[in-house]
Structures are given as C-alpha cells and as structure tokens.
PDB file of C-alpha atoms in Angstrom:
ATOM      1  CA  UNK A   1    -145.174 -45.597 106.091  1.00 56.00           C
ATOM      2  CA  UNK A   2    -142.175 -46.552 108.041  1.00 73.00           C
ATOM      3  CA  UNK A   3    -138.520 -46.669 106.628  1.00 83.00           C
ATOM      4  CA  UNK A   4    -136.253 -49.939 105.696  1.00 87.00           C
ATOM      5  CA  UNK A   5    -134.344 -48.417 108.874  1.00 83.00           C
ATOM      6  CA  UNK A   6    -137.303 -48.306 111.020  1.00 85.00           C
ATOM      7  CA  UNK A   7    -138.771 -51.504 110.285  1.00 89.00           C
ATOM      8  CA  UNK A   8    -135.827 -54.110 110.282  1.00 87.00           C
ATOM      9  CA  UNK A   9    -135.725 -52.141 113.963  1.00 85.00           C
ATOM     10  CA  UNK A  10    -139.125 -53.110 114.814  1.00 88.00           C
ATOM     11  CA  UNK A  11    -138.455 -56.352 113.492  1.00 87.00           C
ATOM     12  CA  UNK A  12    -135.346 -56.651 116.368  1.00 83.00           C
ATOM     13  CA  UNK A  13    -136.949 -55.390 118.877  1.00 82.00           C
ATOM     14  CA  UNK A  14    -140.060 -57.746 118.773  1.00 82.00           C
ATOM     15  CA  UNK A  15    -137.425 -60.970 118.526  1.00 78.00           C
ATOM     16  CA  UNK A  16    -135.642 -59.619 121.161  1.00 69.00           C
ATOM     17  CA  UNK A  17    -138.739 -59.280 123.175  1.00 69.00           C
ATOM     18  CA  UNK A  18    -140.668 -62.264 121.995  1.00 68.00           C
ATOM     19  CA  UNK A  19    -137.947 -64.620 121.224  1.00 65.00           C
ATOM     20  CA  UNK A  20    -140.006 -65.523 117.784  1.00 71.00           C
ATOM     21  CA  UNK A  21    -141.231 -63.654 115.531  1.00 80.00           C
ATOM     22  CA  UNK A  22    -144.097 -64.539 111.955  1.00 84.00           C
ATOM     23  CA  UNK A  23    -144.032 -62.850 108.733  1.00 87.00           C
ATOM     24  CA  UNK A  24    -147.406 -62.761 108.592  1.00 88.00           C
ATOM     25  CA  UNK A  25    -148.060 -60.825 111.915  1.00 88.00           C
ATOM     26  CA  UNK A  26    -144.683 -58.508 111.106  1.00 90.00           C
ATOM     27  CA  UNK A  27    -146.180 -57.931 107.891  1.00 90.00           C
ATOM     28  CA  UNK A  28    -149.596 -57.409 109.352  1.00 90.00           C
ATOM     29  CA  UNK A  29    -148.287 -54.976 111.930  1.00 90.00           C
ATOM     30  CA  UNK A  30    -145.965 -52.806 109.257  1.00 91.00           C
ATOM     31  CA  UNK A  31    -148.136 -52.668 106.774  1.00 89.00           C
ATOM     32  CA  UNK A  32    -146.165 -54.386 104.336  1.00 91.00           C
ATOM     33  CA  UNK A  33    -146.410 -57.287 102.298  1.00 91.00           C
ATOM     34  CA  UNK A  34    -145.148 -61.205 103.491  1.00 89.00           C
ATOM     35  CA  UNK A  35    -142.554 -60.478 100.592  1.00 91.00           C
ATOM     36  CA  UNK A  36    -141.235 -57.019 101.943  1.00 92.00           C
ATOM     37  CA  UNK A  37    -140.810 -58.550 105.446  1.00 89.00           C
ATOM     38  CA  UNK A  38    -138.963 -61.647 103.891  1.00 89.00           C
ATOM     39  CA  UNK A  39    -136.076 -59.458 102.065  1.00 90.00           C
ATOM     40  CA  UNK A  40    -135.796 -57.390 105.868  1.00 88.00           C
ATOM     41  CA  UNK A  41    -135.330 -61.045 107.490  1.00 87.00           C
ATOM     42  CA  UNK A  42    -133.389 -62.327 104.521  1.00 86.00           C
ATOM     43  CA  UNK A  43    -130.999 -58.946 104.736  1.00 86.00           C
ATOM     44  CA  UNK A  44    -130.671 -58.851 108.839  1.00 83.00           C
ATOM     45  CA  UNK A  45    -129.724 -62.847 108.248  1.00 77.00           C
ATOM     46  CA  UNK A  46    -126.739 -62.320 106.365  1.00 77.00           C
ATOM     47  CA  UNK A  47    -125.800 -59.623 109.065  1.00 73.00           C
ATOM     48  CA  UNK A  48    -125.994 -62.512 111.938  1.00 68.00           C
ATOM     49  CA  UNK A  49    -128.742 -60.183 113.563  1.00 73.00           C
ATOM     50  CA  UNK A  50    -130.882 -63.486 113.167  1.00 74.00           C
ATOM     51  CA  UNK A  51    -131.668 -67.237 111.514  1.00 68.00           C
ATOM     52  CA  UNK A  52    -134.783 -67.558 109.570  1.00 72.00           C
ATOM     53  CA  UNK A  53    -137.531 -70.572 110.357  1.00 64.00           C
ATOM     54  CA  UNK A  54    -139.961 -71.411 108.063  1.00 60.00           C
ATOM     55  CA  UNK A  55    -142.602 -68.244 107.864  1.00 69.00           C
ATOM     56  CA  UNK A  56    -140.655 -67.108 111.240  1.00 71.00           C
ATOM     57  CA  UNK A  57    -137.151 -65.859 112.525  1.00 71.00           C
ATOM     58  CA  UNK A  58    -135.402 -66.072 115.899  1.00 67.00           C
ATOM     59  CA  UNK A  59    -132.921 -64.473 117.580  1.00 65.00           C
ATOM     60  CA  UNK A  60    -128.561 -65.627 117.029  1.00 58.00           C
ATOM     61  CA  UNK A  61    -128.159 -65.770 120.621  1.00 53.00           C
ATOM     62  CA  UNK A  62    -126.711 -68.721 121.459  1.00 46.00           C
ATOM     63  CA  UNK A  63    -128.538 -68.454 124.808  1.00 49.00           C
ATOM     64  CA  UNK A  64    -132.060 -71.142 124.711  1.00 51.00           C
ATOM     65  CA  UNK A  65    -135.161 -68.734 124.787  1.00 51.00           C
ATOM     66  CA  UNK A  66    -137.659 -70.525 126.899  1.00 51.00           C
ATOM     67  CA  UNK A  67    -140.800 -70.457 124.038  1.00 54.00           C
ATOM     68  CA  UNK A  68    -144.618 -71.539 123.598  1.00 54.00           C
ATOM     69  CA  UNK A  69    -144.808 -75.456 122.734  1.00 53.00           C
ATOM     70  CA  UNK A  70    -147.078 -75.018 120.279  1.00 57.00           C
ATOM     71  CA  UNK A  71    -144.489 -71.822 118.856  1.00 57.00           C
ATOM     72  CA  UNK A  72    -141.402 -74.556 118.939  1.00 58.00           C
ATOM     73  CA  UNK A  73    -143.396 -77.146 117.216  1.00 54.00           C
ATOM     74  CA  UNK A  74    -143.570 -75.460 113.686  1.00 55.00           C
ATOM     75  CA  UNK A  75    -139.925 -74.571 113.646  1.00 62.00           C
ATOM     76  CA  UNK A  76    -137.419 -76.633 111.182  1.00 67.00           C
ATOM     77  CA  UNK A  77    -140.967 -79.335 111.835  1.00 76.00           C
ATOM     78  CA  UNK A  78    -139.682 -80.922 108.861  1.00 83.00           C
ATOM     79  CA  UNK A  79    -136.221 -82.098 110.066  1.00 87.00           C
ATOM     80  CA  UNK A  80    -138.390 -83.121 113.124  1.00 91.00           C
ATOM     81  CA  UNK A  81    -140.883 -85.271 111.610  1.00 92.00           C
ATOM     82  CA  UNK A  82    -137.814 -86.936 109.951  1.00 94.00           C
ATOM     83  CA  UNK A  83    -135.916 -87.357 113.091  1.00 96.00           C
ATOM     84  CA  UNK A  84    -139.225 -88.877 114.886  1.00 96.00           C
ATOM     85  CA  UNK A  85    -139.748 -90.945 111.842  1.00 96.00           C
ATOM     86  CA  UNK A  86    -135.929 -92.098 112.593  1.00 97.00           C
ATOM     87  CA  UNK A  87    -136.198 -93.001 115.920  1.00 97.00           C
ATOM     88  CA  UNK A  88    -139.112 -95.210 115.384  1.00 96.00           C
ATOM     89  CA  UNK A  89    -136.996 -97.356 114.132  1.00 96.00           C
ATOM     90  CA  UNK A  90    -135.368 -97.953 117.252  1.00 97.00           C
ATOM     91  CA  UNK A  91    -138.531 -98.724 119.071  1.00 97.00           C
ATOM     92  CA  UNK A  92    -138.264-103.076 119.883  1.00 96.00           C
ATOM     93  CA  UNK A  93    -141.108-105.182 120.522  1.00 96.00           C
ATOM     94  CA  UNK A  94    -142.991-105.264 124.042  1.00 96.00           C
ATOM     95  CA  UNK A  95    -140.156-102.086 124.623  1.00 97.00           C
ATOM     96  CA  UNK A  96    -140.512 -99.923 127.791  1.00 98.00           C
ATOM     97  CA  UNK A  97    -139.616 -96.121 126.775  1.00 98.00           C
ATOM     98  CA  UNK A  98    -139.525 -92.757 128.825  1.00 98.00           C
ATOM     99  CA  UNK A  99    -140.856 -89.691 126.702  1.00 97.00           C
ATOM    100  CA  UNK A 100    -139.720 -86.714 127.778  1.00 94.00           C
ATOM    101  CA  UNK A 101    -141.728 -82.855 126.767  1.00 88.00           C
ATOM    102  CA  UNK A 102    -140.559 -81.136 123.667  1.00 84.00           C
ATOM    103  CA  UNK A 103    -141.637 -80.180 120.491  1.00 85.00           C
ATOM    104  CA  UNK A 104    -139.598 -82.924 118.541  1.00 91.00           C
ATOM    105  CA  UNK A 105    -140.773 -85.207 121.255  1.00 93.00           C
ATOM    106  CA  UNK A 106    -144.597 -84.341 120.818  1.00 91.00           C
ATOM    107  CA  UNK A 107    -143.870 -85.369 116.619  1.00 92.00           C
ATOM    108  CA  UNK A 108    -142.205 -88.498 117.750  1.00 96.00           C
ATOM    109  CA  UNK A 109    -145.276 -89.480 119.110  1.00 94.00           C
ATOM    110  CA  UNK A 110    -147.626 -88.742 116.822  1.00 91.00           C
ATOM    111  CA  UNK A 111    -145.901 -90.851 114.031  1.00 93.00           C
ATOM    112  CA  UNK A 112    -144.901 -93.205 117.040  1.00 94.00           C
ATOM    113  CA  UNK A 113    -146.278 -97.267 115.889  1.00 90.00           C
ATOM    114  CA  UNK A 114    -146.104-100.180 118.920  1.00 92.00           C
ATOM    115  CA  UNK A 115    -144.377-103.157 117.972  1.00 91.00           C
ATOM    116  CA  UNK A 116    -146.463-105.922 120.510  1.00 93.00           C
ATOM    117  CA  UNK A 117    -146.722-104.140 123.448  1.00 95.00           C
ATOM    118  CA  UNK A 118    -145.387-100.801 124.605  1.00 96.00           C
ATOM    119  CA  UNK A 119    -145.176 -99.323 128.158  1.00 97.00           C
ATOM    120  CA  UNK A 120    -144.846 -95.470 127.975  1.00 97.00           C
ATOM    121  CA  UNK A 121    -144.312 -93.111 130.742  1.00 98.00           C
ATOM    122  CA  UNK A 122    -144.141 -89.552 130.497  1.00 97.00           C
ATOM    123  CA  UNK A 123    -144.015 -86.317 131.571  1.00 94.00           C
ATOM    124  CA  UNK A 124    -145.872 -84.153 128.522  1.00 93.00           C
ATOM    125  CA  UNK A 125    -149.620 -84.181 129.222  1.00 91.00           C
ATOM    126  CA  UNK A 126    -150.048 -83.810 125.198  1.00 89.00           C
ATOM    127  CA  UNK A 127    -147.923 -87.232 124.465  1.00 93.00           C
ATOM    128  CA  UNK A 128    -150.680 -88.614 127.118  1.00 94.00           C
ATOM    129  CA  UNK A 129    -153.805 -87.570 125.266  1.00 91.00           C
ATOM    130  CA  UNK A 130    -152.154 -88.471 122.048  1.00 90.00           C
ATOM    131  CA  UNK A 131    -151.072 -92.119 123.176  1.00 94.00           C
ATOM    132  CA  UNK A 132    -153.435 -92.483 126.341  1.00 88.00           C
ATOM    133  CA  UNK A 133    -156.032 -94.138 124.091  1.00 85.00           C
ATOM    134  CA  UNK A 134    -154.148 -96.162 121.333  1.00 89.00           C
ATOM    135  CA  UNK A 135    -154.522 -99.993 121.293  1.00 87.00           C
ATOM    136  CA  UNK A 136    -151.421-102.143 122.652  1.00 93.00           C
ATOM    137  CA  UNK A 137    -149.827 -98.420 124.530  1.00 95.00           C
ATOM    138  CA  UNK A 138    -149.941 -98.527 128.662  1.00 96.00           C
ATOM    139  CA  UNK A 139    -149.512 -94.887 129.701  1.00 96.00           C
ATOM    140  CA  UNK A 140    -148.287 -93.931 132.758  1.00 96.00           C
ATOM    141  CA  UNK A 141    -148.582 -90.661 133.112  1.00 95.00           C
ATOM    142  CA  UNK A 142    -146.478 -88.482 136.212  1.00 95.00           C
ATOM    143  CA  UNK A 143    -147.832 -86.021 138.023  1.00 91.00           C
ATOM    144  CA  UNK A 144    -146.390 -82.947 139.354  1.00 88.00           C
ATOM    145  CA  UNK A 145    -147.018 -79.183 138.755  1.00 86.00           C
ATOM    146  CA  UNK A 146    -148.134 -78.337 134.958  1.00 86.00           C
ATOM    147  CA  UNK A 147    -145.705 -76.047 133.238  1.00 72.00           C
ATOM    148  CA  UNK A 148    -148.015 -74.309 130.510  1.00 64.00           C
ATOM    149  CA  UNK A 149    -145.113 -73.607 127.895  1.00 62.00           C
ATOM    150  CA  UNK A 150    -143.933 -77.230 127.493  1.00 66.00           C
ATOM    151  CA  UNK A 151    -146.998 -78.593 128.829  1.00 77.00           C
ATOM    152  CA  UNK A 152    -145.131 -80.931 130.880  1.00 83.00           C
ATOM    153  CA  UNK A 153    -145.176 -81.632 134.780  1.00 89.00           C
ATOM    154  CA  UNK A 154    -142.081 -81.139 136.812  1.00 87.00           C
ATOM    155  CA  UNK A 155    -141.430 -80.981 140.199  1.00 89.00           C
ATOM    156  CA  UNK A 156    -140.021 -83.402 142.965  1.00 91.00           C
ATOM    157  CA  UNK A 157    -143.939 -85.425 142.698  1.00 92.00           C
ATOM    158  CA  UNK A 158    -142.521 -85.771 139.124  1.00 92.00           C
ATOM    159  CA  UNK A 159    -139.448 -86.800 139.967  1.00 94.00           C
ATOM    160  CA  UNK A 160    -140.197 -89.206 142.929  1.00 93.00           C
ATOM    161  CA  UNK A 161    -142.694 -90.931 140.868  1.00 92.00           C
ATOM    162  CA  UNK A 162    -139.668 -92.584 138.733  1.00 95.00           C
ATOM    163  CA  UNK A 163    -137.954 -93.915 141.682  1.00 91.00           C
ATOM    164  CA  UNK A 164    -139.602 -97.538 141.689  1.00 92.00           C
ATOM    165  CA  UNK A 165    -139.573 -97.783 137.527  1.00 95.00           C
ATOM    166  CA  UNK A 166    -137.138 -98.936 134.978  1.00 97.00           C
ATOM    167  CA  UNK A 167    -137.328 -98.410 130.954  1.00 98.00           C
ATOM    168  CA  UNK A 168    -134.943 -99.782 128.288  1.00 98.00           C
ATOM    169  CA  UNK A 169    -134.940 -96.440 126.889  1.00 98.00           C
ATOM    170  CA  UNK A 170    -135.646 -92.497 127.191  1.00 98.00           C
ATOM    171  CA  UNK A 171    -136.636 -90.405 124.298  1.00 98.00           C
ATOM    172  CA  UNK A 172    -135.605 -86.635 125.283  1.00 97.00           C
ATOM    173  CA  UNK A 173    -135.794 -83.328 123.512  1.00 93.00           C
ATOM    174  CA  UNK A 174    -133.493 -80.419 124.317  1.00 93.00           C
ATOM    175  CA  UNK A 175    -132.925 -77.047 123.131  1.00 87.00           C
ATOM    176  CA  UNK A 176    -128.890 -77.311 123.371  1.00 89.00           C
ATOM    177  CA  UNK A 177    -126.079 -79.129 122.179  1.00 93.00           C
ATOM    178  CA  UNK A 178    -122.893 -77.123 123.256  1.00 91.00           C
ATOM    179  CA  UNK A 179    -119.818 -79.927 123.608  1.00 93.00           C
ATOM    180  CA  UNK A 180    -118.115 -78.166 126.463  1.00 92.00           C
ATOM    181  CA  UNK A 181    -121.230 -76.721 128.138  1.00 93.00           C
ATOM    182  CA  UNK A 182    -123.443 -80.445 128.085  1.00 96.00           C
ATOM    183  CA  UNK A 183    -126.532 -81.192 126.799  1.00 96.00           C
ATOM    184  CA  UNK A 184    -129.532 -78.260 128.193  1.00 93.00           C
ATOM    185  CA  UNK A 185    -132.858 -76.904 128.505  1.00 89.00           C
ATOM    186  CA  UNK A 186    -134.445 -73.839 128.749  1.00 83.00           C
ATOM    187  CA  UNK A 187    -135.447 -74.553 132.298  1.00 86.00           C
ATOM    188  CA  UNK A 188    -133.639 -76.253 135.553  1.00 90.00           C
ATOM    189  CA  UNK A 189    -136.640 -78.084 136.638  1.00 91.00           C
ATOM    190  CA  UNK A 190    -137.028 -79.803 133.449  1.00 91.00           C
ATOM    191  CA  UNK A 191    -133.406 -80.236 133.404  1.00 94.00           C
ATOM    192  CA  UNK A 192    -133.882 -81.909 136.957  1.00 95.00           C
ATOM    193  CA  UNK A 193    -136.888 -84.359 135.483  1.00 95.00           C
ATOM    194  CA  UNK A 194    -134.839 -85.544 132.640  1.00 96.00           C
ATOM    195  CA  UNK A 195    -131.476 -86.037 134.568  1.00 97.00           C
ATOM    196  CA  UNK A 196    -133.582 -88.382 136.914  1.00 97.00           C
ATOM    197  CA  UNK A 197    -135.587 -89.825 133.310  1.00 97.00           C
ATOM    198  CA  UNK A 198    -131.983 -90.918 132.597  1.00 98.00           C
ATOM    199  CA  UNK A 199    -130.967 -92.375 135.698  1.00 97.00           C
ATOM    200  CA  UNK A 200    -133.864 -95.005 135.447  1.00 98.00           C
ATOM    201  CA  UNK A 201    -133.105 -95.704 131.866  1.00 98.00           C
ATOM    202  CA  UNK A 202    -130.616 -97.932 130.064  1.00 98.00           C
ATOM    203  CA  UNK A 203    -130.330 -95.877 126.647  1.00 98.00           C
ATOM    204  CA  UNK A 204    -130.194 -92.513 126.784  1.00 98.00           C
ATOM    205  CA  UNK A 205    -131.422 -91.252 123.205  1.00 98.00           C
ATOM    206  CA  UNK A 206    -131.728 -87.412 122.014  1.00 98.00           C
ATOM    207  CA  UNK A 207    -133.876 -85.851 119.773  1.00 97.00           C
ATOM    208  CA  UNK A 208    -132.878 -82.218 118.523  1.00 94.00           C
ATOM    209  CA  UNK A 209    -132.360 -80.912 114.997  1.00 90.00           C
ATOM    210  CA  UNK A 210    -129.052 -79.134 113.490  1.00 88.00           C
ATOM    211  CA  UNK A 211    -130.242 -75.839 115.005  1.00 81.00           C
ATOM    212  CA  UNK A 212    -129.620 -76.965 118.512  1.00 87.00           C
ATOM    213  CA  UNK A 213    -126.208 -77.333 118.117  1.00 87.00           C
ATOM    214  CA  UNK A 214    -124.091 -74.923 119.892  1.00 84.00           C
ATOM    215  CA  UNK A 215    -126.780 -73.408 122.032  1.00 83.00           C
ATOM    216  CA  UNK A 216    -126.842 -73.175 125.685  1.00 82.00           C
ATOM    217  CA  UNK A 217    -130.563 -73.464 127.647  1.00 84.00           C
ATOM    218  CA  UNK A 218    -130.501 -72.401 131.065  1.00 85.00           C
ATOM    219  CA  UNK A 219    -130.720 -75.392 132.860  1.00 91.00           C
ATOM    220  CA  UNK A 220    -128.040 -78.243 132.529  1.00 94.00           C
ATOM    221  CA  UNK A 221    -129.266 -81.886 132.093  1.00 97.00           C
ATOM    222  CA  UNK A 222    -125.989 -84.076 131.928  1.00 97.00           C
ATOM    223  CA  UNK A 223    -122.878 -84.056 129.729  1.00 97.00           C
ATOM    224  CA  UNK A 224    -122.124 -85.009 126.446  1.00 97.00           C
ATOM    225  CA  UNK A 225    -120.502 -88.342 127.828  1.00 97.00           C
ATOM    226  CA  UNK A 226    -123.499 -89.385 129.718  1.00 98.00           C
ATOM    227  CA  UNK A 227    -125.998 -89.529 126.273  1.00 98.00           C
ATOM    228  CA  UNK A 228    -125.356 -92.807 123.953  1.00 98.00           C
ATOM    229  CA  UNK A 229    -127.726 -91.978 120.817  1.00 98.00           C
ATOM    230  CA  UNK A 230    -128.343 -88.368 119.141  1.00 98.00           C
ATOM    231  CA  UNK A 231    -130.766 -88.163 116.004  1.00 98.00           C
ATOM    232  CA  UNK A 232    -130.472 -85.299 114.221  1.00 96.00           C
ATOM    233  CA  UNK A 233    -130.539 -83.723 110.922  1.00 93.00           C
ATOM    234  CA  UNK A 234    -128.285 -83.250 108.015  1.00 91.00           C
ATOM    235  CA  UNK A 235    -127.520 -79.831 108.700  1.00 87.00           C
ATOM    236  CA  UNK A 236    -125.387 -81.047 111.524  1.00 90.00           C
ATOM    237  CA  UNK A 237    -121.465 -79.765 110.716  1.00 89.00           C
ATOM    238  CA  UNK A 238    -119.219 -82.671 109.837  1.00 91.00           C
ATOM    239  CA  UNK A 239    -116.581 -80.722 112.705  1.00 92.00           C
ATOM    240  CA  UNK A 240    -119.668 -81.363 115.505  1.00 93.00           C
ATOM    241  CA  UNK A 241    -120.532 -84.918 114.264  1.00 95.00           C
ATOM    242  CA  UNK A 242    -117.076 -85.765 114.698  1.00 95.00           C
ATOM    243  CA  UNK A 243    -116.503 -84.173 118.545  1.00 95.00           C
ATOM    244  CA  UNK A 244    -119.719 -85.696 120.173  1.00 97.00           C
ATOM    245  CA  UNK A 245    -118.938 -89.155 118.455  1.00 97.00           C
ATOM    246  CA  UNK A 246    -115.341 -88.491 120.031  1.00 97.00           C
ATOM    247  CA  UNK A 247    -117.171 -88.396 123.643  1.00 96.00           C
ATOM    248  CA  UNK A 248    -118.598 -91.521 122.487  1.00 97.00           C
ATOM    249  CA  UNK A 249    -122.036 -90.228 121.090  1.00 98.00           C
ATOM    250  CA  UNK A 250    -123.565 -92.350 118.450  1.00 98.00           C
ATOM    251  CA  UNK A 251    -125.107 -89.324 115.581  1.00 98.00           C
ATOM    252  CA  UNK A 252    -127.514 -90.649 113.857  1.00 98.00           C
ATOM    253  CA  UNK A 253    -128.857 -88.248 110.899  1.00 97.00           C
ATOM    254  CA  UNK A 254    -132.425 -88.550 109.458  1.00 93.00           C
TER     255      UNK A 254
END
C-alpha cells in the first residue's frame, strides 16, 4: 500500500502530465477508495497544488492546458449549462450567429431553440451534427483541417471561407480571461479562426465560466476592448467584473 506522501505525489505527477485528472481512475489506480482520493485532492487544494472539478482536479497553473473536448465538457458543466441557457436569451428572430468550438459552446447548442429562422455557421463538426438536422436551422458548416481535441476545423480553408459572410453575432468559447494579457485559447490556429469569426460579426459575445478568469491559453484571440458581451458565472470576483466592464465589457452572470 502506498503512503499519504506517495500518493498525493502520484496524484501531481499524473495532473502535471495529463492536465486532468478522475477520482475514480486515481482511486482505481491506488487502490484506494473515491473517499481517500477526495481528502488527498481536498488537502493538496488548500495548498494551491490544485482546484477541484466535479469528480476531477486540474492543475493551478494559470497557463491553458490544451485538453480532450469531451474531458472539458464535464468540468464546472453546471455553470455551463446555465451560461448556455443565458445566452439563449439573446438569440432574435430570423438571427444570423457564428458558433465557435468549445465545450461551453457545444452546451449552448444543445439547449440552443430558433426563434423563426436561424442561419448558423460554424466551425465545431459536433454543433453541426447536433443542429445540421433541426427544423427552421441552416447550417453552414466550414471546412478546413479537423483538430481531434476540439473537434473543430481550422486552417486558412477555414478562415477564407468567412470572407464573403456576415452574422449579427458570434458565440465563442475560450479558455482565458486575463485583463492585461486579452482574451485566449489553448491554440493559435483557433485563436486565428475566431479573430477572423469576429471580424465578420457585429456582436462579439463570450462564453466562459468563473474558472477562466485569470488564465492565459497559448494563443491570443483579441483584447479585452475588442469583446462587447461576456456570460459567465457567479463565481466571477466582484474586483474582475468591475475591470472588464471598465474596458467596456458588458458581464452578464447566469
């Protein structure tokens, strides 16, 4: 049997590795109960060695790890389904809307209702099967080269394809909110396909829970300034709220 020592070590190593890490798989691999590995991620919490999802942890690092879609989509998925529940509300009648990949993004949709008639483009291959096929939603789907962890196509094909189009509005997730560093992703060529998403879109509208805040991804979509609308949840600090509505952000929380 392994020490306390030895297995909140393990349990380091493997989020450092992994960037994600399940109780039940920790608990499977240790031999230990769910509960035993709960007090090690509870304890190595309170030492800022990590943040706790539900069943999961992740690493403090303020640097974006670049993880699994289907990984991203069960953590904090309850302040996401109540931010995508939000912005529903800002969908118009006969609107025209850009939705970008992302985990919050891929919830948005499935809760997403048409009001008359709805164009959609996108660049997530999963908010295409999900939407491709219900009644009053036009699809356009880009094309490009398939990135397998955010199942989304990116490229310049990607990019070129928006040239010729204009939406009232463009639905993005991102995985941080730092408000010196600008609004990010974990990768620059989604960062490219998103900057461009913008460009062809009147209202720029972000979708990212409390979590986000203060993290940097690797690749740099805009600004601060250059977003007008991010939904979020109530675990956003009253000191962030304020600075991004200072650059002229409207916060809405869910």
């Amino acid at each position: 049997m392994t020490s306390v020592a030895e297995r909140r070590k393990y349990i380091l190593d493997n989020i450092s590795e992994k960037g994600f890490v399940k109780v039940a798989d920790l608990a499977e691999a240790l031999d230990v109960t769910p509960t035993t590995i709960r007090k090690d991620l509870t304890f190595l919490e309170t030492q800022g060695l990590l943040y706790r999802a539900y069943g999961s942890a992740l690493p403090t690092s303020p640097q974006v790890m670049d993880i699994n879609m289907n990984t991203k989509r069960l953590i904090h998925f309850e302040s996401k389904l109540q931010i995508a529940r939000r912005a529903q509300e800002l969908i118009s009648e006969n609107d025209s809307i850009i939705l970008s990949a992302g985990s919050t993004v891929s919830v948005f949709a499935e809760v997403l209702k048409p009001k008359g008639r709805l164009n959609v483009v996108t660049s997530a291959v999963n908010v295409a099967m999900l939407l491709g096929d219900m009644f009053n939603v036009t699809v356009m789907q880009l094309g490009g080269i398939l990135y397998g962890n955010s199942l989304c196509v990116v490229g310049s094909d990607a990019v070129q394809s928006l040239r010729n189009l204009h939406c009232a509005k463009v639905f993005f997730g991102v995985d941080g909110i730092d408000t010196e560093f600008g609004i990010s992703c974990a990768t620059k060529e989604e960062a490219d396909l998103t900057r461009k998403m913008m460009e062809v879109s009147s209202t720029s509208i972000v979708l990212a829970d409390s979590s986000k805040m203060g993290c940097k991804g690797f690749g740099k979509i805009c600004s601060v300034e250059e977003i007008d609308i991010l939904i979020t949840d109530k675990g956003i600090s009253s000191e962030m709220k304020k600075k991004l509505e200072g650059k002229g952000v409207e916060v809405i929380i869910a």
